[in-house]
PDB file as gemmi writes it, atoms N, CA and C in Angstrom:
CRYST1    1.000    1.000    1.000  90.00  90.00  90.00 P 1                      
ATOM      1  N   PHE A   1     100.907 107.611 140.653  1.00  0.00           N  
ATOM      2  CA  PHE A   1     101.255 107.597 138.872  1.00  0.00           C  
ATOM      3  C   PHE A   1     101.425 108.531 138.549  1.00  0.00           C  
ATOM      4  N   SER A   2     101.744 109.408 137.891  1.00  0.00           N  
ATOM      5  CA  SER A   2     101.887 110.462 137.160  1.00  0.00           C  
ATOM      6  C   SER A   2     102.684 110.217 135.492  1.00  0.00           C  
ATOM      7  N   PHE A   3     101.775 111.719 134.771  1.00  0.00           N  
ATOM      8  CA  PHE A   3     101.961 111.014 133.215  1.00  0.00           C  
ATOM      9  C   PHE A   3     101.388 111.806 132.546  1.00  0.00           C  
ATOM     10  N   ASN A   4     101.870 112.878 131.896  1.00  0.00           N  
ATOM     11  CA  ASN A   4     101.873 113.757 130.942  1.00  0.00           C  
ATOM     12  C   ASN A   4     101.249 113.048 129.697  1.00  0.00           C  
ATOM     13  N   LEU A   5      99.732 112.804 129.840  1.00  0.00           N  
ATOM     14  CA  LEU A   5      98.876 112.662 129.161  1.00  0.00           C  
ATOM     15  C   LEU A   5      98.455 113.323 127.244  1.00  0.00           C  
ATOM     16  N   HIS A   6      99.166 114.567 127.344  1.00  0.00           N  
ATOM     17  CA  HIS A   6      99.097 115.550 126.039  1.00  0.00           C  
ATOM     18  C   HIS A   6     100.389 114.920 125.539  1.00  0.00           C  
ATOM     19  N   ALA A   7     101.708 114.768 126.004  1.00  0.00           N  
ATOM     20  CA  ALA A   7     102.844 113.382 125.246  1.00  0.00           C  
ATOM     21  C   ALA A   7     102.161 112.736 124.454  1.00  0.00           C  
ATOM     22  N   SER A   8     101.708 111.839 125.388  1.00  0.00           N  
ATOM     23  CA  SER A   8     101.341 110.963 125.416  1.00  0.00           C  
ATOM     24  C   SER A   8     100.730 110.237 124.480  1.00  0.00           C  
ATOM     25  N   ILE A   9      98.963 111.214 124.265  1.00  0.00           N  
ATOM     26  CA  ILE A   9      98.477 111.421 123.127  1.00  0.00           C  
ATOM     27  C   ILE A   9      99.425 111.578 122.149  1.00  0.00           C  
ATOM     28  N   LYS A  10     100.297 112.755 121.810  1.00  0.00           N  
ATOM     29  CA  LYS A  10     100.812 112.955 120.923  1.00  0.00           C  
ATOM     30  C   LYS A  10     101.309 111.863 119.971  1.00  0.00           C  
ATOM     31  N   CYS A  11     102.595 110.793 120.617  1.00  0.00           N  
ATOM     32  CA  CYS A  11     103.351 110.072 119.985  1.00  0.00           C  
ATOM     33  C   CYS A  11     102.944 109.163 119.574  1.00  0.00           C  
ATOM     34  N   LEU A  12     101.474 109.277 119.214  1.00  0.00           N  
ATOM     35  CA  LEU A  12     100.920 108.368 118.543  1.00  0.00           C  
ATOM     36  C   LEU A  12     100.101 108.978 117.070  1.00  0.00           C  
ATOM     37  N   GLY A  13     100.024 109.812 117.690  1.00  0.00           N  
ATOM     38  CA  GLY A  13      99.034 111.216 116.610  1.00  0.00           C  
ATOM     39  C   GLY A  13      97.556 110.847 116.463  1.00  0.00           C  
ATOM     40  N   ALA A  14      96.321 111.730 116.185  1.00  0.00           N  
ATOM     41  CA  ALA A  14      95.333 111.727 116.260  1.00  0.00           C  
ATOM     42  C   ALA A  14      94.456 110.529 115.416  1.00  0.00           C  
ATOM     43  N   ARG A  15      94.355 110.498 114.516  1.00  0.00           N  
ATOM     44  CA  ARG A  15      94.632 109.021 113.932  1.00  0.00           C  
ATOM     45  C   ARG A  15      94.685 107.741 114.151  1.00  0.00           C  
ATOM     46  N   ALA A  16      95.493 107.926 114.952  1.00  0.00           N  
ATOM     47  CA  ALA A  16      96.194 106.153 115.757  1.00  0.00           C  
ATOM     48  C   ALA A  16      94.937 106.384 117.161  1.00  0.00           C  
ATOM     49  N   LEU A  17      95.283 107.724 117.316  1.00  0.00           N  
ATOM     50  CA  LEU A  17      94.828 106.863 118.719  1.00  0.00           C  
ATOM     51  C   LEU A  17      93.489 106.961 118.894  1.00  0.00           C  
ATOM     52  N   VAL A  18      92.609 107.279 117.904  1.00  0.00           N  
ATOM     53  CA  VAL A  18      90.810 107.364 117.187  1.00  0.00           C  
ATOM     54  C   VAL A  18      91.140 105.672 117.479  1.00  0.00           C  
ATOM     55  N   GLN A  19      91.747 105.127 116.318  1.00  0.00           N  
ATOM     56  CA  GLN A  19      91.655 103.378 116.141  1.00  0.00           C  
ATOM     57  C   GLN A  19      92.148 102.707 117.621  1.00  0.00           C  
ATOM     58  N   LEU A  20      92.868 103.784 118.210  1.00  0.00           N  
ATOM     59  CA  LEU A  20      93.327 102.494 119.408  1.00  0.00           C  
ATOM     60  C   LEU A  20      91.772 102.681 120.196  1.00  0.00           C  
ATOM     61  N   LEU A  21      91.563 103.961 120.573  1.00  0.00           N  
ATOM     62  CA  LEU A  21      90.425 103.820 121.667  1.00  0.00           C  
ATOM     63  C   LEU A  21      89.123 103.024 120.974  1.00  0.00           C  
ATOM     64  N   SER A  22      88.850 102.815 119.342  1.00  0.00           N  
ATOM     65  CA  SER A  22      87.480 101.924 118.690  1.00  0.00           C  
ATOM     66  C   SER A  22      87.943 100.530 119.137  1.00  0.00           C  
ATOM     67  N   HIS A  23      89.786 100.046 118.993  1.00  0.00           N  
ATOM     68  CA  HIS A  23      90.008  99.205 119.137  1.00  0.00           C  
ATOM     69  C   HIS A  23      89.633  98.633 120.904  1.00  0.00           C  
ATOM     70  N   ALA A  24      89.907  99.836 121.738  1.00  0.00           N  
ATOM     71  CA  ALA A  24      89.861  99.205 123.098  1.00  0.00           C  
ATOM     72  C   ALA A  24      88.305  99.549 123.651  1.00  0.00           C  
ATOM     73  N   LEU A  25      87.325 100.069 123.019  1.00  0.00           N  
ATOM     74  CA  LEU A  25      85.627  99.998 123.056  1.00  0.00           C  
ATOM     75  C   LEU A  25      85.459  98.658 122.453  1.00  0.00           C  
ATOM     76  N   GLY A  26      86.202  98.107 121.589  1.00  0.00           N  
ATOM     77  CA  GLY A  26      85.426  97.132 121.429  1.00  0.00           C  
ATOM     78  C   GLY A  26      85.756  95.639 122.341  1.00  0.00           C  
ATOM     79  N   GLU A  27      86.845  95.593 123.078  1.00  0.00           N  
ATOM     80  CA  GLU A  27      87.541  94.724 123.765  1.00  0.00           C  
ATOM     81  C   GLU A  27      88.778  94.406 122.665  1.00  0.00           C  
ATOM     82  N   ARG A  28      89.205  94.542 122.089  1.00  0.00           N  
ATOM     83  CA  ARG A  28      90.495  93.852 121.244  1.00  0.00           C  
ATOM     84  C   ARG A  28      91.607  93.864 121.798  1.00  0.00           C  
ATOM     85  N   LYS A  29      92.347  92.324 122.011  1.00  0.00           N  
ATOM     86  CA  LYS A  29      93.086  92.410 122.002  1.00  0.00           C  
ATOM     87  C   LYS A  29      93.990  93.377 121.969  1.00  0.00           C  
ATOM     88  N   MET A  30      95.003  94.226 122.244  1.00  0.00           N  
ATOM     89  CA  MET A  30      95.865  95.156 121.602  1.00  0.00           C  
ATOM     90  C   MET A  30      97.828  95.233 122.462  1.00  0.00           C  
ATOM     91  N   LEU A  31      98.263  94.769 121.756  1.00  0.00           N  
ATOM     92  CA  LEU A  31      99.992  94.936 121.987  1.00  0.00           C  
ATOM     93  C   LEU A  31     100.277  95.743 121.628  1.00  0.00           C  
ATOM     94  N   MET A  32     100.964  96.576 122.748  1.00  0.00           N  
ATOM     95  CA  MET A  32     101.664  97.976 122.841  1.00  0.00           C  
ATOM     96  C   MET A  32     103.133  97.832 122.786  1.00  0.00           C  
ATOM     97  N   HIS A  33     103.917  98.106 121.498  1.00  0.00           N  
ATOM     98  CA  HIS A  33     105.223  97.412 121.586  1.00  0.00           C  
ATOM     99  C   HIS A  33     106.270  99.222 121.503  1.00  0.00           C  
ATOM    100  N   SER A  34     107.377  99.421 121.937  1.00  0.00           N  
ATOM    101  CA  SER A  34     108.396 100.220 121.728  1.00  0.00           C  
ATOM    102  C   SER A  34     109.648 100.008 121.491  1.00  0.00           C  
ATOM    103  N   SER A  35     110.519 100.642 121.080  1.00  0.00           N  
ATOM    104  CA  SER A  35     112.040 100.213 121.653  1.00  0.00           C  
ATOM    105  C   SER A  35     112.796 100.957 122.707  1.00  0.00           C  
ATOM    106  N   ASN A  36     111.590 102.176 123.123  1.00  0.00           N  
ATOM    107  CA  ASN A  36     111.671 103.080 124.529  1.00  0.00           C  
ATOM    108  C   ASN A  36     110.565 102.144 125.580  1.00  0.00           C  
ATOM    109  N   MET A  37     110.840 101.371 126.132  1.00  0.00           N  
ATOM    110  CA  MET A  37     110.042 100.974 126.930  1.00  0.00           C  
ATOM    111  C   MET A  37     109.556 102.059 127.855  1.00  0.00           C  
ATOM    112  N   ALA A  38     109.833 104.031 128.617  1.00  0.00           N  
ATOM    113  CA  ALA A  38     109.023 104.266 128.924  1.00  0.00           C  
ATOM    114  C   ALA A  38     107.919 104.776 128.520  1.00  0.00           C  
ATOM    115  N   THR A  39     108.000 104.567 127.072  1.00  0.00           N  
ATOM    116  CA  THR A  39     107.032 105.218 126.157  1.00  0.00           C  
ATOM    117  C   THR A  39     105.688 104.661 126.222  1.00  0.00           C  
ATOM    118  N   ILE A  40     105.477 103.115 126.661  1.00  0.00           N  
ATOM    119  CA  ILE A  40     104.505 102.352 126.815  1.00  0.00           C  
ATOM    120  C   ILE A  40     103.534 102.753 128.193  1.00  0.00           C  
ATOM    121  N   THR A  41     103.963 102.577 129.038  1.00  0.00           N  
ATOM    122  CA  THR A  41     102.745 102.843 130.236  1.00  0.00           C  
ATOM    123  C   THR A  41     102.397 104.140 129.965  1.00  0.00           C  
ATOM    124  N   PRO A  42     102.675 105.446 129.998  1.00  0.00           N  
ATOM    125  CA  PRO A  42     102.397 106.483 129.692  1.00  0.00           C  
ATOM    126  C   PRO A  42     100.845 106.220 129.011  1.00  0.00           C  
ATOM    127  N   LEU A  43     101.569 105.617 127.517  1.00  0.00           N  
ATOM    128  CA  LEU A  43     100.680 105.310 126.713  1.00  0.00           C  
ATOM    129  C   LEU A  43      99.048 104.660 126.895  1.00  0.00           C  
ATOM    130  N   ALA A  44      99.144 103.365 127.882  1.00  0.00           N  
ATOM    131  CA  ALA A  44      98.588 102.199 128.256  1.00  0.00           C  
ATOM    132  C   ALA A  44      97.799 103.383 129.260  1.00  0.00           C  
ATOM    133  N   GLU A  45      97.986 103.924 130.224  1.00  0.00           N  
ATOM    134  CA  GLU A  45      97.722 104.561 131.030  1.00  0.00           C  
ATOM    135  C   GLU A  45      96.312 105.872 130.095  1.00  0.00           C  
ATOM    136  N   ALA A  46      97.205 107.001 129.441  1.00  0.00           N  
ATOM    137  CA  ALA A  46      96.640 107.719 128.908  1.00  0.00           C  
ATOM    138  C   ALA A  46      95.431 106.458 127.526  1.00  0.00           C  
ATOM    139  N   LEU A  47      95.058 105.814 127.452  1.00  0.00           N  
ATOM    140  CA  LEU A  47      94.097 104.761 126.765  1.00  0.00           C  
ATOM    141  C   LEU A  47      93.207 104.790 127.912  1.00  0.00           C  
ATOM    142  N   CYS A  48      94.023 104.102 129.056  1.00  0.00           N  
ATOM    143  CA  CYS A  48      92.891 104.116 130.028  1.00  0.00           C  
ATOM    144  C   CYS A  48      91.593 105.077 131.003  1.00  0.00           C  
ATOM    145  N   CYS A  49      92.835 106.357 130.070  1.00  0.00           N  
ATOM    146  CA  CYS A  49      92.244 107.355 130.767  1.00  0.00           C  
ATOM    147  C   CYS A  49      91.257 108.210 130.018  1.00  0.00           C  
ATOM    148  N   LEU A  50      91.104 107.655 128.731  1.00  0.00           N  
ATOM    149  CA  LEU A  50      90.303 107.979 127.549  1.00  0.00           C  
ATOM    150  C   LEU A  50      89.096 107.403 128.159  1.00  0.00           C  
ATOM    151  N   LEU A  51      88.929 106.366 128.454  1.00  0.00           N  
ATOM    152  CA  LEU A  51      88.466 105.481 128.218  1.00  0.00           C  
ATOM    153  C   LEU A  51      86.737 105.905 129.583  1.00  0.00           C  
ATOM    154  N   TYR A  52      87.441 106.920 129.919  1.00  0.00           N  
ATOM    155  CA  TYR A  52      86.743 107.113 131.321  1.00  0.00           C  
ATOM    156  C   TYR A  52      85.256 107.816 130.686  1.00  0.00           C  
ATOM    157  N   PRO A  53      83.511 107.288 131.238  1.00  0.00           N  
ATOM    158  CA  PRO A  53      83.999 106.399 132.174  1.00  0.00           C  
ATOM    159  C   PRO A  53      84.066 105.226 132.184  1.00  0.00           C  
ATOM    160  N   LEU A  54      84.179 104.433 131.657  1.00  0.00           N  
ATOM    161  CA  LEU A  54      84.222 103.547 131.592  1.00  0.00           C  
ATOM    162  C   LEU A  54      85.293 102.674 131.856  1.00  0.00           C  
ATOM    163  N   GLN A  55      85.678 101.215 131.695  1.00  0.00           N  
ATOM    164  CA  GLN A  55      86.973 101.217 132.645  1.00  0.00           C  
ATOM    165  C   GLN A  55      87.293 100.068 131.846  1.00  0.00           C  
ATOM    166  N   TRP A  56      88.559 100.223 131.613  1.00  0.00           N  
ATOM    167  CA  TRP A  56      89.157  98.511 131.046  1.00  0.00           C  
ATOM    168  C   TRP A  56      89.051  97.590 132.085  1.00  0.00           C  
ATOM    169  N   SER A  57      88.673  96.565 131.906  1.00  0.00           N  
ATOM    170  CA  SER A  57      88.299  95.441 133.443  1.00  0.00           C  
ATOM    171  C   SER A  57      88.389  94.529 132.452  1.00  0.00           C  
ATOM    172  N   HIS A  58      89.865  94.015 131.184  1.00  0.00           N  
ATOM    173  CA  HIS A  58      90.399  92.692 131.217  1.00  0.00           C  
ATOM    174  C   HIS A  58      92.320  92.995 131.160  1.00  0.00           C  
ATOM    175  N   ALA A  59      93.098  92.139 131.203  1.00  0.00           N  
ATOM    176  CA  ALA A  59      93.892  92.065 130.985  1.00  0.00           C  
ATOM    177  C   ALA A  59      94.685  93.331 131.182  1.00  0.00           C  
ATOM    178  N   TYR A  60      95.289  93.697 132.191  1.00  0.00           N  
ATOM    179  CA  TYR A  60      96.013  94.996 131.857  1.00  0.00           C  
ATOM    180  C   TYR A  60      97.635  95.052 132.654  1.00  0.00           C  
ATOM    181  N   VAL A  61      98.658  94.594 131.374  1.00  0.00           N  
ATOM    182  CA  VAL A  61     100.334  94.647 132.003  1.00  0.00           C  
ATOM    183  C   VAL A  61     100.582  95.949 131.137  1.00  0.00           C  
ATOM    184  N   PRO A  62     100.890  96.883 131.129  1.00  0.00           N  
ATOM    185  CA  PRO A  62     101.730  98.188 130.236  1.00  0.00           C  
ATOM    186  C   PRO A  62     103.351  97.360 130.405  1.00  0.00           C  
ATOM    187  N   VAL A  63     103.323  97.077 130.968  1.00  0.00           N  
ATOM    188  CA  VAL A  63     104.893  96.901 131.061  1.00  0.00           C  
ATOM    189  C   VAL A  63     104.770  94.665 131.180  1.00  0.00           C  
ATOM    190  N   LEU A  64     104.900  94.010 130.223  1.00  0.00           N  
ATOM    191  CA  LEU A  64     104.893  92.813 129.978  1.00  0.00           C  
ATOM    192  C   LEU A  64     106.169  92.168 130.488  1.00  0.00           C  
ATOM    193  N   PRO A  65     107.165  90.991 131.729  1.00  0.00           N  
ATOM    194  CA  PRO A  65     108.287  90.801 131.666  1.00  0.00           C  
ATOM    195  C   PRO A  65     108.468  89.516 130.112  1.00  0.00           C  
ATOM    196  N   ARG A  66     109.759  89.463 129.741  1.00  0.00           N  
ATOM    197  CA  ARG A  66     109.517  88.828 128.493  1.00  0.00           C  
ATOM    198  C   ARG A  66     109.166  87.397 129.136  1.00  0.00           C  
ATOM    199  N   VAL A  67     109.802  87.098 130.525  1.00  0.00           N  
ATOM    200  CA  VAL A  67     109.298  85.485 131.064  1.00  0.00           C  
ATOM    201  C   VAL A  67     107.743  84.986 130.800  1.00  0.00           C  
ATOM    202  N   MET A  68     107.103  86.718 130.213  1.00  0.00           N  
ATOM    203  CA  MET A  68     105.941  85.740 130.602  1.00  0.00           C  
ATOM    204  C   MET A  68     104.714  86.146 129.310  1.00  0.00           C  
ATOM    205  N   ILE A  69     105.407  86.061 128.314  1.00  0.00           N  
ATOM    206  CA  ILE A  69     105.433  86.077 127.207  1.00  0.00           C  
ATOM    207  C   ILE A  69     104.097  85.454 126.645  1.00  0.00           C  
ATOM    208  N   GLU A  70     104.186  83.977 126.886  1.00  0.00           N  
ATOM    209  CA  GLU A  70     102.858  83.184 126.853  1.00  0.00           C  
ATOM    210  C   GLU A  70     101.435  83.572 126.912  1.00  0.00           C  
ATOM    211  N   LEU A  71     101.126  84.583 127.844  1.00  0.00           N  
ATOM    212  CA  LEU A  71     100.065  86.033 127.948  1.00  0.00           C  
ATOM    213  C   LEU A  71      99.478  86.066 126.694  1.00  0.00           C  
ATOM    214  N   LEU A  72     100.443  86.525 125.481  1.00  0.00           N  
ATOM    215  CA  LEU A  72     100.014  86.958 124.623  1.00  0.00           C  
ATOM    216  C   LEU A  72      99.494  86.094 123.529  1.00  0.00           C  
ATOM    217  N   GLU A  73      98.894  84.205 124.605  1.00  0.00           N  
ATOM    218  CA  GLU A  73      98.255  83.476 124.078  1.00  0.00           C  
ATOM    219  C   GLU A  73      96.567  83.140 124.834  1.00  0.00           C  
ATOM    220  N   ALA A  74      96.725  84.267 125.590  1.00  0.00           N  
ATOM    221  CA  ALA A  74      95.242  84.374 126.099  1.00  0.00           C  
ATOM    222  C   ALA A  74      93.849  84.816 124.943  1.00  0.00           C  
ATOM    223  N   PRO A  75      93.169  83.631 125.539  1.00  0.00           N  
ATOM    224  CA  PRO A  75      91.821  84.250 124.305  1.00  0.00           C  
ATOM    225  C   PRO A  75      91.267  85.623 124.777  1.00  0.00           C  
ATOM    226  N   GLN A  76      91.548  86.019 126.380  1.00  0.00           N  
ATOM    227  CA  GLN A  76      90.413  87.486 126.899  1.00  0.00           C  
ATOM    228  C   GLN A  76      91.220  88.777 125.821  1.00  0.00           C  
ATOM    229  N   PRO A  77      90.524  89.002 125.599  1.00  0.00           N  
ATOM    230  CA  PRO A  77      90.567  90.657 125.286  1.00  0.00           C  
ATOM    231  C   PRO A  77      92.125  91.096 126.257  1.00  0.00           C  
ATOM    232  N   TYR A  78      93.171  92.452 125.812  1.00  0.00           N  
ATOM    233  CA  TYR A  78      94.193  92.686 126.720  1.00  0.00           C  
ATOM    234  C   TYR A  78      94.694  93.964 126.256  1.00  0.00           C  
ATOM    235  N   ILE A  79      95.563  94.169 127.091  1.00  0.00           N  
ATOM    236  CA  ILE A  79      96.723  95.881 127.028  1.00  0.00           C  
ATOM    237  C   ILE A  79      97.600  94.992 126.670  1.00  0.00           C  
ATOM    238  N   VAL A  80      98.536  94.819 126.262  1.00  0.00           N  
ATOM    239  CA  VAL A  80      99.970  94.101 126.848  1.00  0.00           C  
ATOM    240  C   VAL A  80     101.184  95.218 126.448  1.00  0.00           C  
ATOM    241  N   GLY A  81     101.725  95.736 126.831  1.00  0.00           N  
ATOM    242  CA  GLY A  81     103.186  95.886 126.720  1.00  0.00           C  
ATOM    243  C   GLY A  81     104.595  95.529 126.597  1.00  0.00           C  
ATOM    244  N   ILE A  82     105.318  95.827 125.451  1.00  0.00           N  
ATOM    245  CA  ILE A  82     106.295  94.631 125.459  1.00  0.00           C  
ATOM    246  C   ILE A  82     107.575  95.942 124.486  1.00  0.00           C  
ATOM    247  N   HIS A  83     108.645  95.043 124.851  1.00  0.00           N  
ATOM    248  CA  HIS A  83     109.161  95.976 123.530  1.00  0.00           C  
ATOM    249  C   HIS A  83     109.650  95.075 122.655  1.00  0.00           C  
ATOM    250  N   SER A  84     110.105  96.453 121.454  1.00  0.00           N  
ATOM    251  CA  SER A  84     109.911  96.053 120.362  1.00  0.00           C  
ATOM    252  C   SER A  84     111.056  94.962 119.812  1.00  0.00           C  
ATOM    253  N   SER A  85     111.706  94.644 120.599  1.00  0.00           N  
ATOM    254  CA  SER A  85     112.901  93.995 119.852  1.00  0.00           C  
ATOM    255  C   SER A  85     112.114  92.286 120.847  1.00  0.00           C  
ATOM    256  N   TRP A  86     111.325  92.187 121.370  1.00  0.00           N  
ATOM    257  CA  TRP A  86     110.809  91.138 121.359  1.00  0.00           C  
ATOM    258  C   TRP A  86     109.896  90.124 120.846  1.00  0.00           C  
ATOM    259  N   LEU A  87     109.217  90.986 119.569  1.00  0.00           N  
ATOM    260  CA  LEU A  87     108.152  90.257 119.179  1.00  0.00           C  
ATOM    261  C   LEU A  87     108.677  89.641 118.194  1.00  0.00           C  
ATOM    262  N   SER A  88     109.694  89.277 117.981  1.00  0.00           N  
ATOM    263  CA  SER A  88     110.599  87.917 117.309  1.00  0.00           C  
ATOM    264  C   SER A  88     110.901  86.878 117.655  1.00  0.00           C  
ATOM    265  N   ASP A  89     109.990  87.001 119.471  1.00  0.00           N  
ATOM    266  CA  ASP A  89     109.652  85.690 120.468  1.00  0.00           C  
ATOM    267  C   ASP A  89     108.750  85.440 120.624  1.00  0.00           C  
ATOM    268  N   ILE A  90     107.878  86.063 119.644  1.00  0.00           N  
ATOM    269  CA  ILE A  90     106.428  85.805 119.811  1.00  0.00           C  
ATOM    270  C   ILE A  90     105.721  84.888 118.089  1.00  0.00           C  
ATOM    271  N   HIS A  91     104.849  83.469 119.084  1.00  0.00           N  
ATOM    272  CA  HIS A  91     104.853  82.945 117.873  1.00  0.00           C  
ATOM    273  C   HIS A  91     103.733  83.726 117.274  1.00  0.00           C  
ATOM    274  N   PRO A  92     103.803  83.274 115.480  1.00  0.00           N  
ATOM    275  CA  PRO A  92     102.773  84.207 115.095  1.00  0.00           C  
ATOM    276  C   PRO A  92     101.300  84.232 115.355  1.00  0.00           C  
ATOM    277  N   SER A  93     100.853  82.786 115.455  1.00  0.00           N  
ATOM    278  CA  SER A  93      99.422  82.371 115.663  1.00  0.00           C  
ATOM    279  C   SER A  93      98.879  83.003 116.881  1.00  0.00           C  
ATOM    280  N   SER A  94      99.663  83.133 117.686  1.00  0.00           N  
ATOM    281  CA  SER A  94      99.642  83.633 119.087  1.00  0.00           C  
ATOM    282  C   SER A  94      99.109  85.557 119.197  1.00  0.00           C  
ATOM    283  N   LEU A  95      99.217  85.901 117.381  1.00  0.00           N  
ATOM    284  CA  LEU A  95      98.827  87.012 117.261  1.00  0.00           C  
ATOM    285  C   LEU A  95      97.711  87.754 116.229  1.00  0.00           C  
ATOM    286  N   GLU A  96      97.370  86.109 115.936  1.00  0.00           N  
ATOM    287  CA  GLU A  96      96.287  85.881 114.732  1.00  0.00           C  
ATOM    288  C   GLU A  96      94.932  87.278 114.712  1.00  0.00           C  
ATOM    289  N   ASP A  97      94.545  87.326 116.024  1.00  0.00           N  
ATOM    290  CA  ASP A  97      93.088  88.643 115.861  1.00  0.00           C  
ATOM    291  C   ASP A  97      94.147  89.187 116.944  1.00  0.00           C  
ATOM    292  N   VAL A  98      95.529  90.233 116.966  1.00  0.00           N  
ATOM    293  CA  VAL A  98      95.768  90.914 118.039  1.00  0.00           C  
ATOM    294  C   VAL A  98      95.620  92.573 117.061  1.00  0.00           C  
ATOM    295  N   ILE A  99      96.133  93.457 117.682  1.00  0.00           N  
ATOM    296  CA  ILE A  99      95.631  95.118 116.882  1.00  0.00           C  
ATOM    297  C   ILE A  99      97.267  95.549 117.684  1.00  0.00           C  
ATOM    298  N   ILE A 100      98.084  95.966 116.808  1.00  0.00           N  
ATOM    299  CA  ILE A 100      99.608  95.333 117.170  1.00  0.00           C  
ATOM    300  C   ILE A 100      99.919  97.453 117.218  1.00  0.00           C  
ATOM    301  N   VAL A 101     100.821  97.604 118.599  1.00  0.00           N  
ATOM    302  CA  VAL A 101     100.717  99.184 118.215  1.00  0.00           C  
ATOM    303  C   VAL A 101     102.339  99.174 118.246  1.00  0.00           C  
ATOM    304  N   ASP A 102     102.404 100.255 117.431  1.00  0.00           N  
ATOM    305  CA  ASP A 102     103.978 100.560 116.806  1.00  0.00           C  
ATOM    306  C   ASP A 102     104.298 102.025 117.610  1.00  0.00           C  
ATOM    307  N   ILE A 103     104.539 102.071 118.855  1.00  0.00           N  
ATOM    308  CA  ILE A 103     104.494 103.322 119.288  1.00  0.00           C  
ATOM    309  C   ILE A 103     105.677 104.389 118.833  1.00  0.00           C  
ATOM    310  N   ASP A 104     106.455 103.771 118.028  1.00  0.00           N  
ATOM    311  CA  ASP A 104     107.933 104.226 117.602  1.00  0.00           C  
ATOM    312  C   ASP A 104     107.236 105.058 116.027  1.00  0.00           C  
ATOM    313  N   ARG A 105     106.167 103.907 115.689  1.00  0.00           N  
ATOM    314  CA  ARG A 105     106.111 104.701 113.947  1.00  0.00           C  
ATOM    315  C   ARG A 105     104.617 105.965 114.596  1.00  0.00           C  
ATOM    316  N   GLY A 106     104.415 105.361 115.335  1.00  0.00           N  
ATOM    317  CA  GLY A 106     103.159 106.004 115.298  1.00  0.00           C  
ATOM    318  C   GLY A 106     101.845 105.148 114.557  1.00  0.00           C  
ATOM    319  N   SER A 107     101.768 103.535 114.343  1.00  0.00           N  
ATOM    320  CA  SER A 107     100.781 102.898 113.571  1.00  0.00           C  
ATOM    321  C   SER A 107      99.982 102.091 114.742  1.00  0.00           C  
ATOM    322  N   VAL A 108      99.285 102.073 114.057  1.00  0.00           N  
ATOM    323  CA  VAL A 108      97.587 100.831 114.995  1.00  0.00           C  
ATOM    324  C   VAL A 108      97.147 100.265 113.558  1.00  0.00           C  
ATOM    325  N   GLU A 109      97.634  98.632 113.767  1.00  0.00           N  
ATOM    326  CA  GLU A 109      96.934  97.936 112.893  1.00  0.00           C  
ATOM    327  C   GLU A 109      97.146  96.206 113.107  1.00  0.00           C  
ATOM    328  N   ALA A 110      96.088  96.073 112.612  1.00  0.00           N  
ATOM    329  CA  ALA A 110      96.128  94.537 112.762  1.00  0.00           C  
ATOM    330  C   ALA A 110      97.189  93.878 112.607  1.00  0.00           C  
ATOM    331  N   TYR A 111      97.454  92.548 112.969  1.00  0.00           N  
ATOM    332  CA  TYR A 111      98.891  92.175 112.776  1.00  0.00           C  
ATOM    333  C   TYR A 111      98.808  90.976 111.313  1.00  0.00           C  
ATOM    334  N   GLU A 112      99.625  91.241 110.594  1.00  0.00           N  
ATOM    335  CA  GLU A 112      99.557  90.188 109.729  1.00  0.00           C  
ATOM    336  C   GLU A 112     101.553  90.020 109.578  1.00  0.00           C  
ATOM    337  N   GLN A 113     100.995  88.411 109.418  1.00  0.00           N  
ATOM    338  CA  GLN A 113     102.073  87.741 109.273  1.00  0.00           C  
ATOM    339  C   GLN A 113     103.548  87.946 109.014  1.00  0.00           C  
ATOM    340  N   SER A 114     103.645  88.480 107.751  1.00  0.00           N  
ATOM    341  CA  SER A 114     105.045  89.255 107.153  1.00  0.00           C  
ATOM    342  C   SER A 114     105.240  90.724 107.189  1.00  0.00           C  
ATOM    343  N   ALA A 115     104.439  91.410 107.887  1.00  0.00           N  
ATOM    344  CA  ALA A 115     105.266  92.200 109.014  1.00  0.00           C  
ATOM    345  C   ALA A 115     105.641  92.000 110.253  1.00  0.00           C  
ATOM    346  N   TYR A 116     105.581  91.380 110.347  1.00  0.00           N  
ATOM    347  CA  TYR A 116     107.124  91.324 111.981  1.00  0.00           C  
ATOM    348  C   TYR A 116     107.989  90.307 111.503  1.00  0.00           C  
TER     349      TYR A 116                                                      
END                                                                             
């Protein structure tokens, strides 16, 4: 798998990328979403590369199939990517302790029920 690390990093910006890296090091649940599915996997891979020499040892599903959306209810940390339109399919209680990464807006935020 080949990807452009610079382009992946640029889509979020420095501040958001540092926040994302901090959450990854803290082994948080992270949900990445975008209206363009092609941007999710390169960003997830870039995050894993930036963790080097550490390694993400939890669930890692850069593009989660819609039929498996229940995975977001898992109690363990994860890095998961979905299409932005699927956010409405997720029960709000499933996102209580999840970091939401909006790739299109370049934001990294803790979930707030009124936001989605």
